Short mmCIF file of C-alpha atoms in Angstrom, two decimals:
data_model
loop_
_atom_site.label_atom_id
_atom_site.label_comp_id
_atom_site.label_asym_id
_atom_site.label_seq_id
_atom_site.Cartn_x
_atom_site.Cartn_y
_atom_site.Cartn_z
CA UNK A 1 36.40 45.38 70.15
CA UNK A 2 32.33 46.57 70.73
CA UNK A 3 31.86 48.76 73.32
CA UNK A 4 27.97 47.59 74.98
CA UNK A 5 25.95 50.57 76.47
CA UNK A 6 25.51 49.25 79.75
CA UNK A 7 27.39 49.84 82.79
CA UNK A 8 29.80 47.01 82.93
CA UNK A 9 32.57 46.46 84.72
CA UNK A 10 36.33 47.02 82.76
CA UNK A 11 36.96 43.69 84.61
CA UNK A 12 33.27 41.93 84.24
CA UNK A 13 33.48 42.49 80.45
CA UNK A 14 36.96 41.01 80.21
CA UNK A 15 35.57 37.82 81.64
CA UNK A 16 33.72 37.57 79.44
CA UNK A 17 35.60 38.43 76.15
CA UNK A 18 38.04 36.00 77.37
CA UNK A 19 35.31 32.89 77.64
CA UNK A 20 35.17 33.80 73.63
CA UNK A 21 38.16 33.39 73.50
CA UNK A 22 39.39 30.04 75.05
CA UNK A 23 36.77 28.09 73.11
CA UNK A 24 38.48 29.77 69.67
CA UNK A 25 35.26 30.35 68.60
CA UNK A 26 34.80 33.88 66.53
CA UNK A 27 35.73 36.35 69.27
CA UNK A 28 33.39 38.87 66.99
CA UNK A 29 30.13 39.91 68.79
CA UNK A 30 26.67 40.04 67.33
CA UNK A 31 26.76 43.35 65.67
CA UNK A 32 23.72 45.26 67.36
CA UNK A 33 23.86 48.81 67.47
CA UNK A 34 21.24 48.69 67.67
CA UNK A 35 18.73 48.12 70.30
CA UNK A 36 16.87 45.88 67.72
CA UNK A 37 17.88 41.75 68.14
CA UNK A 38 19.63 40.56 65.94
CA UNK A 39 16.93 37.77 64.57
CA UNK A 40 18.89 34.07 65.41
CA UNK A 41 15.52 32.26 64.81
CA UNK A 42 15.97 31.91 61.00
CA UNK A 43 18.97 30.22 61.78
CA UNK A 44 18.12 27.59 63.78
CA UNK A 45 16.37 26.74 61.49
CA UNK A 46 18.62 26.45 58.61
CA UNK A 47 20.42 24.28 59.98
CA UNK A 48 18.22 22.71 62.88
CA UNK A 49 16.03 20.99 59.97
CA UNK A 50 18.15 20.47 58.11
CA UNK A 51 19.50 17.45 59.99
CA UNK A 52 19.70 14.96 62.93
CA UNK A 53 21.96 14.86 66.25
CA UNK A 54 25.14 13.39 66.07
CA UNK A 55 27.77 12.86 68.64
CA UNK A 56 28.98 15.41 67.09
CA UNK A 57 26.20 18.12 68.04
CA UNK A 58 25.38 16.16 71.15
CA UNK A 59 29.03 17.38 72.56
CA UNK A 60 28.38 21.01 70.77
CA UNK A 61 25.59 21.07 73.17
CA UNK A 62 26.31 20.41 76.29
CA UNK A 63 29.47 22.74 75.44
CA UNK A 64 26.17 25.36 74.30
CA UNK A 65 24.59 24.17 77.61
CA UNK A 66 27.67 24.32 79.70
CA UNK A 67 28.71 28.05 77.92
CA UNK A 68 25.05 28.90 78.78
CA UNK A 69 25.39 28.70 82.55
CA UNK A 70 28.56 30.50 82.68
CA UNK A 71 26.97 33.57 80.97
CA UNK A 72 23.80 33.79 82.36
CA UNK A 73 25.51 33.53 85.65
CA UNK A 74 27.57 35.92 84.65
CA UNK A 75 25.27 38.84 83.59
CA UNK A 76 23.08 38.24 86.00
CA UNK A 77 26.19 38.61 88.93
CA UNK A 78 27.54 41.11 86.81
CA UNK A 79 24.05 43.90 87.15
CA UNK A 80 23.57 42.68 90.78
CA UNK A 81 27.42 44.19 91.37
CA UNK A 82 27.38 46.67 89.55
CA UNK A 83 23.87 48.81 89.73
CA UNK A 84 22.74 49.56 93.43
CA UNK A 85 18.89 50.87 92.52
CA UNK A 86 18.38 53.33 94.89
CA UNK A 87 14.70 54.68 93.61
CA UNK A 88 12.44 53.25 91.16
CA UNK A 89 13.73 55.59 88.46
CA UNK A 90 17.02 53.64 89.01
CA UNK A 91 15.08 50.25 89.64
CA UNK A 92 13.41 51.09 86.23
CA UNK A 93 16.22 51.06 83.56
CA UNK A 94 18.75 48.44 86.22
CA UNK A 95 15.52 46.04 84.46
CA UNK A 96 15.58 47.53 80.94
CA UNK A 97 19.08 47.06 81.70
CA UNK A 98 19.04 44.02 82.36
CA UNK A 99 16.46 43.34 79.67
CA UNK A 100 18.81 44.48 76.85
CA UNK A 101 22.09 42.97 78.36
CA UNK A 102 20.35 40.00 78.09
CA UNK A 103 18.92 40.49 75.28
CA UNK A 104 22.68 40.74 73.21
CA UNK A 105 24.11 38.19 75.37
CA UNK A 106 20.67 35.64 73.90
CA UNK A 107 21.99 36.37 70.12
CA UNK A 108 25.35 35.75 71.24
CA UNK A 109 24.50 32.67 72.84
CA UNK A 110 22.13 31.97 69.54
CA UNK A 111 24.29 33.22 66.76
CA UNK A 112 27.54 30.79 68.55
CA UNK A 113 24.74 28.09 68.44
CA UNK A 114 24.29 28.81 64.96
CA UNK A 115 27.35 28.39 63.96
CA UNK A 116 28.71 24.83 65.70
CA UNK A 117 25.56 23.32 64.35
CA UNK A 118 26.77 24.88 60.97
CA UNK A 119 28.86 23.11 61.83
CA UNK A 120 28.66 19.65 62.67
CA UNK A 121 26.59 19.23 59.46
CA UNK A 122 29.13 20.66 57.35
CA UNK A 123 31.68 17.85 59.30
CA UNK A 124 28.60 14.78 58.86
CA UNK A 125 28.08 16.13 54.85
CA UNK A 126 31.85 15.37 54.32
CA UNK A 127 31.70 12.14 57.00
CA UNK A 128 28.38 10.97 53.99
CA UNK A 129 30.88 12.01 51.05
CA UNK A 130 33.49 9.64 51.90
CA UNK A 131 31.25 6.17 52.84
CA UNK A 132 29.11 7.14 48.86
CA UNK A 133 32.79 7.25 47.59
CA UNK A 134 33.94 4.08 50.02
CA UNK A 135 30.44 2.55 48.70
CA UNK A 136 31.13 2.62 45.20
CA UNK A 137 34.89 1.61 45.61
CA UNK A 138 33.35 -1.57 46.98
CA UNK A 139 30.93 -1.62 43.80
CA UNK A 140 33.54 -1.49 41.25
CA UNK A 141 35.46 -3.36 43.37
CA UNK A 142 32.16 -6.80 43.15
CA UNK A 143 31.66 -6.18 39.78
CA UNK A 144 35.03 -6.40 39.11
CA UNK A 145 34.49 -10.58 41.06
CA UNK A 146 31.45 -11.60 39.93
CA UNK A 147 29.37 -11.05 42.71
CA UNK A 148 25.68 -12.12 41.57
CA UNK A 149 22.77 -10.22 43.13
CA UNK A 150 18.84 -11.36 43.31
CA UNK A 151 17.99 -11.02 39.68
CA UNK A 152 21.10 -10.75 38.15
CA UNK A 153 24.85 -10.43 38.03
CA UNK A 154 25.76 -6.38 39.78
CA UNK A 155 25.99 -3.78 37.88
CA UNK A 156 24.99 -6.34 34.84
CA UNK A 157 21.67 -4.97 35.17
CA UNK A 158 22.76 -0.97 34.98
CA UNK A 159 24.71 -1.77 31.83
CA UNK A 160 27.92 -1.75 32.17
CA UNK A 161 31.09 -2.85 32.73
CA UNK A 162 31.66 -6.65 31.58
CA UNK A 163 31.23 -9.81 35.03
CA UNK A 164 34.21 -11.62 35.06
CA UNK A 165 31.98 -14.88 34.34
CA UNK A 166 31.61 -14.59 30.13
CA UNK A 167 29.96 -17.92 29.53
CA UNK A 168 27.09 -16.16 32.22
CA UNK A 169 26.78 -12.80 30.10
CA UNK A 170 26.46 -14.81 26.47
CA UNK A 171 24.00 -16.82 28.74
CA UNK A 172 21.94 -12.95 29.78
CA UNK A 173 21.76 -12.15 26.67
CA UNK A 174 20.82 -14.87 25.00
CA UNK A 175 18.30 -15.45 27.33
CA UNK A 176 16.08 -12.34 26.59
CA UNK A 177 16.49 -12.73 22.82
CA UNK A 178 14.56 -16.09 23.64
CA UNK A 179 11.80 -14.52 25.82
CA UNK A 180 11.77 -11.21 22.47
CA UNK A 181 10.88 -15.64 21.07
CA UNK A 182 8.86 -16.60 23.21
CA UNK A 183 6.50 -14.13 23.27
CA UNK A 184 6.18 -13.58 20.29
CA UNK A 185 4.24 -17.59 19.75
CA UNK A 186 2.97 -17.48 22.80
CA UNK A 187 1.15 -14.87 20.86
CA UNK A 188 1.24 -16.62 17.38
CA UNK A 189 -0.55 -19.93 19.70
CA UNK A 190 -2.87 -18.12 21.03
CA UNK A 191 -4.09 -16.01 17.37
CA UNK A 192 -3.85 -19.92 15.92
CA UNK A 193 -6.18 -21.33 17.84
CA UNK A 194 -9.04 -18.68 18.30
CA UNK A 195 -8.48 -19.22 14.10
CA UNK A 196 -9.45 -22.32 12.31
CA UNK A 197 -5.95 -22.73 11.10
CA UNK A 198 -5.76 -26.42 10.17
CA UNK A 199 -4.15 -29.35 11.85
CA UNK A 200 -1.31 -29.18 9.76
CA UNK A 201 -1.01 -25.31 10.46
CA UNK A 202 -1.07 -26.31 13.67
CA UNK A 203 1.31 -29.12 14.50
CA UNK A 204 4.00 -26.99 12.73
CA UNK A 205 3.10 -23.80 15.39
CA UNK A 206 3.42 -26.67 18.37
CA UNK A 207 7.46 -28.14 16.33
CA UNK A 208 8.28 -23.96 16.46
CA UNK A 209 7.32 -24.48 20.07
CA UNK A 210 8.46 -28.20 21.68
CA UNK A 211 11.83 -27.08 19.76
CA UNK A 212 11.97 -23.22 21.65
CA UNK A 213 12.07 -25.16 24.68
CA UNK A 214 14.81 -27.47 23.75
CA UNK A 215 17.27 -24.80 23.24
CA UNK A 216 16.75 -22.72 26.22
CA UNK A 217 17.64 -26.51 27.53
CA UNK A 218 20.78 -26.37 25.95
CA UNK A 219 21.46 -23.04 26.50
CA UNK A 220 21.32 -24.06 30.00
CA UNK A 221 23.56 -26.62 29.89
CA UNK A 222 26.40 -24.07 28.05
CA UNK A 223 25.53 -21.21 30.46
CA UNK A 224 26.19 -24.19 33.87
CA UNK A 225 29.71 -25.45 32.52
CA UNK A 226 30.64 -21.93 33.04
CA UNK A 227 28.75 -21.04 37.13
CA UNK A 228 26.43 -24.14 37.90
CA UNK A 229 26.10 -22.19 41.32
CA UNK A 230 24.24 -19.07 38.53
CA UNK A 231 22.30 -21.88 36.94
CA UNK A 232 21.49 -23.71 39.43
CA UNK A 233 19.46 -20.67 41.42
CA UNK A 234 17.20 -20.22 38.69
CA UNK A 235 19.17 -15.93 39.03
CA UNK A 236 18.02 -15.65 35.56
CA UNK A 237 14.60 -15.40 36.83
CA UNK A 238 12.01 -13.27 38.37
CA UNK A 239 11.33 -13.34 41.37
CA UNK A 240 8.48 -14.40 41.53
CA UNK A 241 9.60 -17.88 38.66
CA UNK A 242 12.89 -18.22 41.13
CA UNK A 243 9.87 -19.05 43.62
CA UNK A 244 9.33 -22.13 41.97
CA UNK A 245 12.18 -23.27 41.24
CA UNK A 246 13.51 -26.70 41.28
CA UNK A 247 17.19 -27.36 40.28
CA UNK A 248 17.87 -24.32 38.11
CA UNK A 249 13.64 -24.58 36.28
CA UNK A 250 10.34 -25.65 36.74
CA UNK A 251 9.65 -28.86 37.98
CA UNK A 252 7.70 -30.64 35.75
CA UNK A 253 5.16 -33.27 38.07
CA UNK A 254 3.94 -29.34 39.07
CA UNK A 255 3.23 -27.96 35.48
CA UNK A 256 1.26 -30.98 35.29
CA UNK A 257 -0.75 -29.78 37.83
CA UNK A 258 -1.38 -26.93 36.29
CA UNK A 259 -2.06 -27.76 33.15
CA UNK A 260 -4.32 -30.79 34.18
CA UNK A 261 -7.48 -28.24 35.05
CA UNK A 262 -6.51 -26.08 31.42
CA UNK A 263 -6.70 -29.67 29.00
CA UNK A 264 -10.28 -30.01 28.69
CA UNK A 265 -11.56 -32.17 26.61
CA UNK A 266 -9.60 -35.28 27.74
CA UNK A 267 -10.67 -38.51 27.15
CA UNK A 268 -10.19 -40.92 29.61
CA UNK A 269 -7.33 -42.82 28.39
CA UNK A 270 -5.84 -39.98 27.81
CA UNK A 271 -6.54 -38.54 31.29
CA UNK A 272 -5.28 -41.83 32.90
CA UNK A 273 -2.03 -41.19 31.01
CA UNK A 274 -1.27 -38.06 32.11
CA UNK A 275 -1.07 -38.70 35.88
CA UNK A 276 0.35 -41.60 35.15
CA UNK A 277 2.90 -39.54 33.86
CA UNK A 278 2.61 -36.68 36.34
CA UNK A 279 3.36 -39.61 39.19
CA UNK A 280 6.08 -40.58 36.67
CA UNK A 281 7.52 -37.01 36.24
CA UNK A 282 7.67 -36.72 41.13
CA UNK A 283 10.23 -40.32 41.51
CA UNK A 284 11.85 -39.13 39.40
CA UNK A 285 12.32 -35.74 40.93
CA UNK A 286 12.93 -37.34 44.32
CA UNK A 287 15.29 -39.89 43.28
CA UNK A 288 17.00 -36.28 41.82
CA UNK A 289 15.86 -34.41 44.22
CA UNK A 290 18.04 -37.82 47.51
CA UNK A 291 20.89 -37.21 44.68
CA UNK A 292 21.05 -33.82 45.42
CA UNK A 293 20.87 -34.06 49.43
CA UNK A 294 23.69 -36.88 49.00
CA UNK A 295 25.40 -34.40 46.90
CA UNK A 296 25.43 -31.13 49.43
CA UNK A 297 26.46 -33.47 52.38
CA UNK A 298 29.39 -34.64 50.54
CA UNK A 299 30.15 -31.44 49.81
CA UNK A 300 29.47 -30.39 53.73
CA UNK A 301 31.52 -33.65 54.84
CA UNK A 302 34.78 -31.67 52.17
CA UNK A 303 34.66 -28.88 53.43
CA UNK A 304 34.42 -29.08 57.37
CA UNK A 305 36.95 -31.96 56.46
CA UNK A 306 39.90 -32.07 59.38
CA UNK A 307 39.77 -29.17 62.40
CA UNK A 308 37.33 -26.31 61.85
CA UNK A 309 39.19 -23.29 63.80
CA UNK A 310 42.64 -24.21 62.32
CA UNK A 311 42.67 -21.16 60.26
CA UNK A 312 43.86 -23.40 57.08
CA UNK A 313 41.87 -24.75 54.20
CA UNK A 314 42.95 -24.63 51.42
CA UNK A 315 43.14 -29.07 50.60
CA UNK A 316 39.40 -28.71 51.42
CA UNK A 317 38.49 -25.96 49.78
CA UNK A 318 40.38 -27.88 46.45
CA UNK A 319 38.66 -30.32 47.25
CA UNK A 320 35.23 -29.72 47.71
CA UNK A 321 35.27 -27.62 44.21
CA UNK A 322 35.92 -31.27 42.10
CA UNK A 323 32.66 -32.65 44.23
CA UNK A 324 30.74 -29.51 43.21
CA UNK A 325 31.60 -29.46 39.81
CA UNK A 326 29.08 -33.06 39.62
CA UNK A 327 26.34 -30.45 39.92
CA UNK A 328 26.90 -30.28 36.09
CA UNK A 329 25.35 -33.36 35.52
CA UNK A 330 22.30 -32.21 38.36
CA UNK A 331 20.68 -29.08 36.58
CA UNK A 332 20.92 -31.14 32.80
CA UNK A 333 20.03 -34.95 33.50
CA UNK A 334 16.40 -31.57 35.47
CA UNK A 335 16.91 -30.30 32.22
CA UNK A 336 16.59 -33.80 30.56
CA UNK A 337 13.33 -34.85 32.68
CA UNK A 338 11.68 -31.05 31.16
CA UNK A 339 12.32 -32.24 27.83
CA UNK A 340 11.20 -35.47 28.08
CA UNK A 341 8.15 -35.03 30.02
CA UNK A 342 7.31 -31.74 27.53
CA UNK A 343 7.58 -35.14 24.57
CA UNK A 344 6.04 -37.30 26.25
CA UNK A 345 2.38 -34.54 26.63
CA UNK A 346 2.76 -34.53 23.72
CA UNK A 347 3.32 -37.56 22.57
CA UNK A 348 -0.54 -37.98 24.80
CA UNK A 349 -2.67 -35.18 23.79
CA UNK A 350 -3.38 -34.41 20.27
CA UNK A 351 -2.15 -31.53 18.37
CA UNK A 352 -4.84 -28.81 18.87
CA UNK A 353 -4.69 -30.11 22.46
CA UNK A 354 -0.64 -30.32 22.24
CA UNK A 355 -0.85 -26.32 21.56
CA UNK A 356 -3.37 -25.50 24.00
CA UNK A 357 -1.07 -27.05 26.30
CA UNK A 358 1.24 -25.00 25.33
CA UNK A 359 0.16 -21.43 24.86
CA UNK A 360 -0.92 -22.17 29.04
CA UNK A 361 2.28 -23.06 29.32
CA UNK A 362 3.29 -19.34 28.64
CA UNK A 363 1.19 -18.33 29.52
CA UNK A 364 1.23 -19.65 32.76
CA UNK A 365 5.11 -18.23 33.60
CA UNK A 366 3.93 -14.66 31.63
CA UNK A 367 1.90 -14.63 35.34
CA UNK A 368 5.16 -15.31 37.03
CA UNK A 369 6.04 -12.34 35.50
CA UNK A 370 4.06 -9.83 36.39
CA UNK A 371 3.63 -11.28 40.26
CA UNK A 372 7.71 -10.70 40.32
CA UNK A 373 7.14 -6.39 38.38
CA UNK A 374 4.07 -5.94 40.57
CA UNK A 375 6.04 -6.91 43.45
CA UNK A 376 8.93 -4.70 42.33
CA UNK A 377 7.47 -2.35 41.59
CA UNK A 378 4.94 -2.25 45.74
CA UNK A 379 7.82 -3.46 47.35
CA UNK A 380 9.70 0.00 46.82
CA UNK A 381 6.84 2.24 47.49
CA UNK A 382 7.42 3.48 51.93
CA UNK A 383 4.60 1.77 54.00
CA UNK B 1 43.60 -35.06 56.97
CA UNK B 2 42.72 -35.58 61.13
CA UNK B 3 42.62 -39.16 62.21
CA UNK B 4 39.80 -40.45 64.41
CA UNK B 5 40.34 -43.25 67.20
CA UNK B 6 40.18 -45.82 64.12
CA UNK B 7 42.77 -43.54 62.71
CA UNK B 8 40.78 -42.84 59.22
CA UNK B 9 38.71 -39.57 58.92
CA UNK B 10 35.60 -38.84 59.27
CA UNK B 11 35.75 -38.12 55.67
CA UNK B 12 37.78 -41.25 54.59
CA UNK B 13 34.92 -43.32 56.53
CA UNK B 14 31.53 -41.60 54.92
CA UNK B 15 32.98 -41.70 51.34
CA UNK B 16 34.40 -45.04 51.11
CA UNK B 17 32.19 -47.15 53.80
CA UNK B 18 28.41 -46.21 54.03
CA UNK B 19 27.59 -44.73 50.21
CA UNK B 20 25.00 -47.08 50.07
CA UNK B 21 22.63 -46.28 53.43
CA UNK B 22 21.62 -49.63 53.72
CA UNK B 23 19.30 -50.12 51.87
CA UNK B 24 19.74 -51.94 48.75
CA UNK B 25 21.61 -55.12 48.52
CA UNK B 26 25.81 -53.33 48.10
CA UNK B 27 27.82 -56.95 47.44
CA UNK B 28 31.47 -58.11 46.05
CA UNK B 29 32.84 -54.71 44.48
CA UNK B 30 35.91 -55.20 41.65
CA UNK B 31 36.91 -58.69 40.65
CA UNK B 32 36.99 -59.45 36.99
CA UNK B 33 35.95 -62.70 37.27
CA UNK B 34 33.03 -62.15 39.91
CA UNK B 35 32.03 -59.19 37.24
CA UNK B 36 30.42 -61.33 34.84
CA UNK B 37 28.77 -63.48 37.36
CA UNK B 38 27.33 -60.92 39.09
CA UNK B 39 25.76 -59.24 36.26
CA UNK B 40 23.88 -62.35 35.44
CA UNK B 41 22.58 -63.72 38.97
CA UNK B 42 20.76 -60.93 39.53
CA UNK B 43 17.82 -59.58 37.36
CA UNK B 44 18.95 -55.85 37.76
CA UNK B 45 22.29 -54.29 38.58
CA UNK B 46 23.47 -50.81 39.10
CA UNK B 47 28.18 -50.51 38.44
CA UNK B 48 28.65 -47.54 40.15
CA UNK B 49 31.58 -45.03 41.26
CA UNK B 50 32.28 -45.25 44.74
CA UNK B 51 30.70 -42.49 46.12
CA UNK B 52 28.90 -41.54 42.98
CA UNK B 53 25.99 -39.52 44.00
CA UNK B 54 24.48 -39.95 40.06
CA UNK B 55 24.61 -43.85 40.80
CA UNK B 56 22.98 -42.76 43.63
CA UNK B 57 19.87 -40.99 41.48
CA UNK B 58 19.87 -44.33 39.74
CA UNK B 59 19.43 -46.65 42.72
CA UNK B 60 16.49 -44.32 44.85
CA UNK B 61 14.61 -44.23 41.40
CA UNK B 62 14.85 -48.49 41.24
CA UNK B 63 13.88 -48.14 45.32
CA UNK B 64 11.25 -46.41 43.90
CA UNK B 65 9.50 -48.46 41.73
CA UNK B 66 9.75 -50.98 43.48
CA UNK B 67 12.80 -53.17 42.61
CA UNK B 68 15.63 -53.85 45.26
CA UNK B 69 18.65 -53.20 42.90
CA UNK B 70 22.37 -55.27 42.98
CA UNK B 71 24.50 -52.11 43.25
CA UNK B 72 28.53 -52.54 43.10
CA UNK B 73 30.07 -50.15 44.00
CA UNK B 74 34.10 -49.96 41.66
CA UNK B 75 36.99 -48.51 43.54
CA UNK B 76 39.22 -46.16 40.92
CA UNK B 77 41.26 -48.52 41.63
CA UNK B 78 40.01 -51.28 39.87
CA UNK B 79 37.52 -48.84 37.74
CA UNK B 80 39.08 -49.74 34.56
CA UNK B 81 39.22 -53.03 35.00
CA UNK B 82 35.21 -53.83 35.58
CA UNK B 83 34.36 -51.62 32.90
CA UNK B 84 36.06 -53.16 30.10
CA UNK B 85 35.45 -56.05 31.59
CA UNK B 86 31.46 -54.90 30.95
CA UNK B 87 32.25 -53.46 27.84
CA UNK B 88 33.35 -57.54 26.82
CA UNK B 89 29.86 -58.91 28.30
CA UNK B 90 28.41 -55.61 26.98
CA UNK B 91 29.82 -56.05 23.42
CA UNK B 92 30.68 -52.19 23.01
CA UNK B 93 31.37 -48.89 25.38
CA UNK B 94 30.17 -49.12 28.90
CA UNK B 95 30.33 -45.91 30.99
CA UNK B 96 29.82 -45.75 34.94
CA UNK B 97 26.48 -45.77 35.71
CA UNK B 98 25.88 -49.05 33.91
CA UNK B 99 22.59 -50.17 34.83
CA UNK B 100 22.59 -54.16 34.06
CA UNK B 101 18.66 -55.57 32.57
CA UNK B 102 18.52 -59.05 33.07
CA UNK B 103 22.08 -59.86 31.68
CA UNK B 104 21.75 -57.44 29.43
CA UNK B 105 23.03 -53.44 29.92
CA UNK B 106 20.34 -51.87 29.88
CA UNK B 107 21.54 -48.44 30.34
CA UNK B 108 23.67 -45.16 31.63
CA UNK B 109 20.99 -43.13 33.99
CA UNK B 110 19.40 -40.66 30.61
CA UNK B 111 18.26 -43.77 29.98
CA UNK B 112 16.55 -45.17 33.01
CA UNK B 113 14.59 -41.77 33.57
CA UNK B 114 14.16 -41.24 29.63
CA UNK B 115 12.47 -44.93 30.47
CA UNK B 116 10.95 -44.50 32.89
CA UNK B 117 8.72 -40.98 32.05
CA UNK B 118 7.28 -42.92 28.47
CA UNK B 119 6.81 -45.65 30.93
CA UNK B 120 8.84 -48.23 29.15
CA UNK B 121 11.38 -48.57 31.95
CA UNK B 122 7.90 -50.43 34.86
CA UNK B 123 7.43 -53.92 32.37
CA UNK B 124 11.06 -54.35 31.53
CA UNK B 125 11.60 -54.36 34.87
CA UNK B 126 8.79 -57.01 35.11
CA UNK B 127 9.72 -58.95 32.26
CA UNK B 128 12.45 -59.29 34.15
CA UNK B 129 11.35 -60.08 37.31
CA UNK B 130 13.09 -57.52 39.07
CA UNK B 131 9.71 -56.51 39.97
CA UNK B 132 6.48 -58.37 41.00
CA UNK B 133 2.95 -56.08 41.00
#
């Protein structure tokens, strides 16, 4: 133990020392053989800035505060006990000694506080590490169970671990290819309409475009057999597209509203027919939506059958499964309406008008996707 | 299933009883001899399984057009018999939901939807006397 160059009584000294020991901290004093201050400020800065106070720290701080109070009381009492200043010189000496003692005590306190903060910080790091491991494990589990989160399968976009519903993985791959092909076709239409190409050639482009949409509907139908909720929710599309989604795709009547002003040079007859088509679509959509409402009611009643709160419900859930399978026909019927609408438009319009319509449609979706990307970028930056 | 005061569960009641919402004419179901009669007597009649949602879609579409279709909801037990009878009338296979217009099989939901989009449905209905302007 270090001997301090101050006239402390051995009993006070021992008392002070025991306080250190009993707290089971490092019982060494700040090594200051010199009267210089062992600079604790740097240490305080290190631990103080790098983390927020947590409950551990609060306990440490209150403990430290308690200790501080004790120590300062101790040193003050000791000073007054030991030194009875008789003359002015003695008074000065006493003051200097007091200062030195106080400084040393402060150093010790600072060092102790620093050690406690370090301990608390390390504790927090350990906790965070454990939490991280736990989250990683949960993520692996979720991928295995085929959990979907907005924008696709958990882990699907990250490129590792195959999802459970292989039909959906196949669909996502196919859809990516479909999108590539779609961009090429849209560019082709744009070029063709600006150039002077014959109606026959244009017709070929139109037919290719129409077939491409049919291909999408076929893909969706297959995917719906695998996981109808996935297709229904439009999860495979970007967020802005999902905003407009109706039973797993675009709402035909809404599209006609978008397209109508884009089709200049419509004859009166054509205009009349397109308006009729829009109305027919709306009626068909309403009927299908009402059928969906009925299905929701049926599933809800099936799930809620019996006493809610009983705790055992496997029969209700199994029966509900069967009803939910009815969703597949809704997806198919919605795509059927979309298909028929596209076909009818191509009948009402001339080749050139249809080509322009397909181009307009394609770019409309491109713009929606661009909106989704922009939104995603902005949303990530903090305010 | 839990029993209500009437001795039937809420689910049972819902599926068996309240399917049509009371807006269209629910006709007697499933007796073979009456099926032919129903087809002949009604300008438009829809045959479907009880509680079938697609049947509901057909009905809502027709109602939306101003048609008041007769609806025959068939019990699972009588399904085969009714289908057989309808196939005889049609001279070929029939599936639920089946729409008969003017005494003849018109088709299922697919045909109803396509013809509606192309604008062919309404004239056909008018011709059969199911729709007046």
